[in-house]
Amino acid sequence: MPAEIRTAEILAVGSELLTPHRLDTNSLYLTGRLNELGVQVLAKAAVRDRRPMLREWVRLALSRADLVVTTGGLGPTDDDVTREAVADALGLPLRDDDGILESIRARFRSRGLEMPAINLRQARVIEGATVLANPRGTAPGQWIETGDRVIVLLPGPPRELQPMFEEQVAPRLARRTPPAPLRRRVIKITGRSESHVDEVAQPIYATLGDADVTVETSILASPGLIEIHLEGRGVDPRQIDDLLAAGVERLTAALAPYVFSDDGRALEMVVGDALRAHGWRIAVAESCTAGLVLGRLTDVPGSSAWVVGGVVAYANEVKVQQLGVPAALLQEHGAVSEPVAQAMASGVRERLGADVGLAITGIAGPDGGSPEKPIGTVVIALSGPREIVKTLRFAGDRQMVRTQSVAAALDMVRRAAVSRG
Ligand code: ATP
């Protein structure tokens, strides 16, 4: 019986990952999938394409973790050094694999090209490795067992790496991971600060889990969105699922009505489902968010069934001419005011022939604030099934104010739809 794989380290190889231009998303994906397989990730690193340095990182990772996964650096050029560095770290030779060579040649031939000589490097395999075929690219992956440990070499492009992991790595790992499955549930919340959520959730966290299932919780906050992650580990997947479901129920009850999803759906999806369920169609008038709300609404496939359209009413004359906001209202109350937001919402609803009108007007900064209307003041209004208007005050820079405004506007629609059953 080969030894169990319980821990892993990830090495993302590529000098471009050490610039601000390229994000290492592969290790996020791998961390998620390894966790699902019950493997705990101890560390991850982005490493430059330098053979001696990479060799040291591989050695170090192998000294600590049962599994080491590298991504990238399997291409044909001189700076693709992962194969060589791993071979150095293991003290094993590289051999040329005729099968790989033929498949790379065939790949070029299918496009009417000769294989360039530099691609020969991609046919090099570490002695004893199992080759992981790459039908979506030229660089095959490799699975190498060394004593009780495993090192897996995967290509850099996510569209090659992900199917290779799913089809060829996950099934091999599943045979060697402990029979303690990990399940995750995520509760999504908007309209509450992280500390408010934490205050309510902390006492509940302590009640989660039992003798058979351990539950770990974490909270992730970004502008306009808080996520509570519950991770359960145990032996019986059904028992874990039941326990997590009970936890989700308790947290949702305590945090209602701020919880908008516990099934992975984004806010715009929940809003879309609610609009469709009512048979309502929505139109949006946006000043300070200039189309961001409509962008989110239409991120959802099929949204043409519930989205009519919108008006970006940035300047006052657009509010007047396109939405029918009375000029006197603007003069008397200012563009960022409840009467104007209400007039924008009803105006866009009527002019675009929608059931629901949503409007948003505010001061995102950095200029334009005043003592009575500081930066971050945002007014959101809904017209149609109900008439609602709210003045909110958000903290943060321009981008954060806009992001929070979008979430608050979408959530106003969700709540109006939910309260109508
Ligand atoms: P190729 O044969 O395509 O060269 P490779 O295995 O050598 O594959 P790299 O050359 O290291 O991979 O990277 C190819 C591309 O894959 C990069 O330009 C980048 O777009 C993407 N990529 C590489 N590493 C990562 C990573 N860690 N996260 C996200 N994308 C990555």
mmCIF file of C-alpha atoms in Angstrom, residues 1-151:
data_model
loop_
_atom_site.group_PDB
_atom_site.id
_atom_site.type_symbol
_atom_site.label_atom_id
_atom_site.label_comp_id
_atom_site.label_asym_id
_atom_site.label_seq_id
_atom_site.Cartn_x
_atom_site.Cartn_y
_atom_site.Cartn_z
ATOM 1 C CA MET A 1 0.000 0.000 0.000
ATOM 2 C CA PRO A 2 1.559 3.346 -0.962
ATOM 3 C CA ALA A 3 1.650 5.926 1.834
ATOM 4 C CA GLU A 4 -1.246 8.337 2.261
ATOM 5 C CA ILE A 5 -1.054 11.846 0.857
ATOM 6 C CA ARG A 6 -2.216 14.348 3.460
ATOM 7 C CA THR A 7 -0.150 17.460 2.792
ATOM 8 C CA ALA A 8 0.961 19.360 -0.298
ATOM 9 C CA GLU A 9 3.049 22.297 -1.430
ATOM 10 C CA ILE A 10 2.572 24.148 -4.706
ATOM 11 C CA LEU A 11 5.342 25.746 -6.734
ATOM 12 C CA ALA A 12 4.162 28.084 -9.471
ATOM 13 C CA VAL A 13 7.100 28.463 -11.845
ATOM 14 C CA GLY A 14 7.577 31.497 -14.061
ATOM 15 C CA SER A 15 9.373 34.811 -13.812
ATOM 16 C CA GLU A 16 6.231 36.530 -15.119
ATOM 17 C CA LEU A 17 4.473 35.541 -11.877
ATOM 18 C CA LEU A 18 6.905 37.805 -10.051
ATOM 19 C CA THR A 19 5.741 40.894 -11.926
ATOM 20 C CA PRO A 20 2.522 42.784 -11.300
ATOM 21 C CA HIS A 21 1.206 41.670 -14.705
ATOM 22 C CA ARG A 22 0.448 37.994 -14.208
ATOM 23 C CA LEU A 23 -1.494 36.531 -11.304
ATOM 24 C CA ASP A 24 -0.811 32.980 -10.120
ATOM 25 C CA THR A 25 -4.359 31.656 -10.415
ATOM 26 C CA ASN A 26 -3.224 28.049 -10.875
ATOM 27 C CA SER A 27 -2.340 27.670 -7.222
ATOM 28 C CA LEU A 28 -5.761 28.995 -6.171
ATOM 29 C CA TYR A 29 -7.419 26.392 -8.348
ATOM 30 C CA LEU A 30 -5.082 23.647 -7.128
ATOM 31 C CA THR A 31 -5.558 24.605 -3.480
ATOM 32 C CA GLY A 32 -9.329 24.351 -3.883
ATOM 33 C CA ARG A 33 -9.194 20.976 -5.576
ATOM 34 C CA LEU A 34 -6.608 19.534 -3.179
ATOM 35 C CA ASN A 35 -8.711 20.646 -0.212
ATOM 36 C CA GLU A 36 -11.702 18.906 -1.716
ATOM 37 C CA LEU A 37 -9.631 15.753 -1.938
ATOM 38 C CA GLY A 38 -8.762 16.051 1.756
ATOM 39 C CA VAL A 39 -5.194 17.276 1.184
ATOM 40 C CA GLN A 40 -4.039 20.230 3.246
ATOM 41 C CA VAL A 41 -1.851 22.746 1.428
ATOM 42 C CA LEU A 42 1.052 23.719 3.674
ATOM 43 C CA ALA A 43 2.630 26.358 1.460
ATOM 44 C CA LYS A 44 2.734 27.765 -2.032
ATOM 45 C CA ALA A 45 5.355 29.838 -3.771
ATOM 46 C CA ALA A 46 5.974 31.592 -7.058
ATOM 47 C CA VAL A 47 9.494 30.836 -8.240
ATOM 48 C CA ARG A 48 11.600 32.391 -10.972
ATOM 49 C CA ASP A 49 12.728 30.232 -13.935
ATOM 50 C CA ARG A 50 16.205 29.569 -12.520
ATOM 51 C CA ARG A 51 17.255 25.966 -12.483
ATOM 52 C CA PRO A 52 19.448 25.901 -9.322
ATOM 53 C CA MET A 53 16.990 27.970 -7.332
ATOM 54 C CA LEU A 54 14.014 25.924 -8.442
ATOM 55 C CA ARG A 55 15.920 22.729 -7.552
ATOM 56 C CA GLU A 56 16.292 24.028 -3.977
ATOM 57 C CA TRP A 57 12.610 24.920 -3.741
ATOM 58 C CA VAL A 58 11.650 21.459 -4.959
ATOM 59 C CA ARG A 59 13.956 19.821 -2.412
ATOM 60 C CA LEU A 60 12.597 21.940 0.397
ATOM 61 C CA ALA A 61 8.981 21.293 -0.570
ATOM 62 C CA LEU A 62 9.627 17.539 -0.822
ATOM 63 C CA SER A 63 11.222 17.552 2.621
ATOM 64 C CA ARG A 64 8.006 18.886 4.151
ATOM 65 C CA ALA A 65 5.024 17.726 2.130
ATOM 66 C CA ASP A 66 3.702 14.381 0.895
ATOM 67 C CA LEU A 67 2.861 15.918 -2.467
ATOM 68 C CA VAL A 68 4.526 18.677 -4.466
ATOM 69 C CA VAL A 69 2.753 20.146 -7.479
ATOM 70 C CA THR A 70 4.593 22.410 -9.893
ATOM 71 C CA THR A 71 2.862 24.472 -12.567
ATOM 72 C CA GLY A 72 4.492 26.028 -15.607
ATOM 73 C CA GLY A 73 7.960 25.967 -17.056
ATOM 74 C CA LEU A 74 7.307 22.923 -19.255
ATOM 75 C CA GLY A 75 7.477 24.810 -22.539
ATOM 76 C CA PRO A 76 10.137 24.385 -25.218
ATOM 77 C CA THR A 77 12.273 27.454 -24.541
ATOM 78 C CA ASP A 78 15.461 27.864 -22.512
ATOM 79 C CA ASP A 79 13.635 29.477 -19.651
ATOM 80 C CA ASP A 80 11.387 26.438 -19.234
ATOM 81 C CA VAL A 81 13.457 24.615 -16.624
ATOM 82 C CA THR A 82 10.986 22.736 -14.437
ATOM 83 C CA ARG A 83 11.758 19.258 -15.851
ATOM 84 C CA GLU A 84 15.491 19.785 -15.439
ATOM 85 C CA ALA A 85 15.258 21.318 -11.943
ATOM 86 C CA VAL A 86 13.036 18.500 -10.649
ATOM 87 C CA ALA A 87 15.378 15.902 -12.163
ATOM 88 C CA ASP A 88 18.288 17.639 -10.379
ATOM 89 C CA ALA A 89 16.401 17.692 -7.078
ATOM 90 C CA LEU A 90 15.620 13.972 -7.319
ATOM 91 C CA GLY A 91 19.040 13.043 -8.672
ATOM 92 C CA LEU A 92 17.387 11.291 -11.614
ATOM 93 C CA PRO A 93 18.252 11.434 -15.325
ATOM 94 C CA LEU A 94 15.965 12.675 -18.090
ATOM 95 C CA ARG A 95 15.229 10.440 -21.056
ATOM 96 C CA ASP A 96 13.630 11.178 -24.414
ATOM 97 C CA ASP A 97 10.163 9.722 -24.797
ATOM 98 C CA ASP A 98 9.346 8.654 -28.344
ATOM 99 C CA GLY A 99 5.612 8.597 -27.718
ATOM 100 C CA ILE A 100 5.578 12.228 -26.605
ATOM 101 C CA LEU A 101 7.833 13.239 -29.473
ATOM 102 C CA GLU A 102 5.447 11.658 -31.946
ATOM 103 C CA SER A 103 2.398 13.336 -30.415
ATOM 104 C CA ILE A 104 4.083 16.768 -30.511
ATOM 105 C CA ARG A 105 5.104 16.158 -34.144
ATOM 106 C CA ALA A 106 1.541 15.106 -34.975
ATOM 107 C CA ARG A 107 0.183 18.230 -33.319
ATOM 108 C CA PHE A 108 2.343 20.433 -35.539
ATOM 109 C CA ARG A 109 1.571 18.312 -38.615
ATOM 110 C CA SER A 110 -2.170 18.722 -38.052
ATOM 111 C CA ARG A 111 -1.639 22.455 -38.510
ATOM 112 C CA GLY A 112 0.544 21.902 -41.587
ATOM 113 C CA LEU A 113 3.771 22.748 -39.738
ATOM 114 C CA GLU A 114 7.106 21.067 -39.106
ATOM 115 C CA MET A 115 7.976 20.645 -35.431
ATOM 116 C CA PRO A 116 10.700 23.174 -34.490
ATOM 117 C CA ALA A 117 13.808 21.505 -33.045
ATOM 118 C CA ILE A 118 13.430 23.294 -29.710
ATOM 119 C CA ASN A 119 10.262 21.296 -29.006
ATOM 120 C CA LEU A 120 12.454 18.203 -28.590
ATOM 121 C CA ARG A 121 12.942 19.340 -24.998
ATOM 122 C CA GLN A 122 9.280 18.789 -24.258
ATOM 123 C CA ALA A 123 9.706 15.078 -24.926
ATOM 124 C CA ARG A 124 12.138 14.753 -22.005
ATOM 125 C CA VAL A 125 10.799 12.708 -19.146
ATOM 126 C CA ILE A 126 12.251 12.131 -15.708
ATOM 127 C CA GLU A 127 13.225 8.483 -15.260
ATOM 128 C CA GLY A 128 10.369 6.509 -13.722
ATOM 129 C CA ALA A 129 7.772 9.219 -14.403
ATOM 130 C CA THR A 130 4.263 8.512 -15.614
ATOM 131 C CA VAL A 131 3.517 10.819 -18.540
ATOM 132 C CA LEU A 132 0.292 12.843 -18.281
ATOM 133 C CA ALA A 133 -0.961 13.434 -21.801
ATOM 134 C CA ASN A 134 -1.829 17.004 -22.800
ATOM 135 C CA PRO A 135 -4.311 16.960 -25.694
ATOM 136 C CA ARG A 136 -4.781 20.745 -25.354
ATOM 137 C CA GLY A 137 -1.116 21.736 -25.677
ATOM 138 C CA THR A 138 2.353 20.495 -26.417
ATOM 139 C CA ALA A 139 3.764 20.180 -22.895
ATOM 140 C CA PRO A 140 2.810 16.866 -21.248
ATOM 141 C CA GLY A 141 2.699 16.642 -17.477
ATOM 142 C CA GLN A 142 4.544 14.132 -15.322
ATOM 143 C CA TRP A 143 3.671 12.127 -12.180
ATOM 144 C CA ILE A 144 6.717 10.940 -10.262
ATOM 145 C CA GLU A 145 6.768 8.781 -7.150
ATOM 146 C CA THR A 146 9.840 9.114 -5.002
ATOM 147 C CA GLY A 147 9.786 7.026 -1.838
ATOM 148 C CA ASP A 148 6.548 7.850 -0.024
ATOM 149 C CA ARG A 149 6.238 11.182 -1.775
ATOM 150 C CA VAL A 150 4.796 12.310 -5.096
ATOM 151 C CA ILE A 151 5.751 15.194 -7.323
#
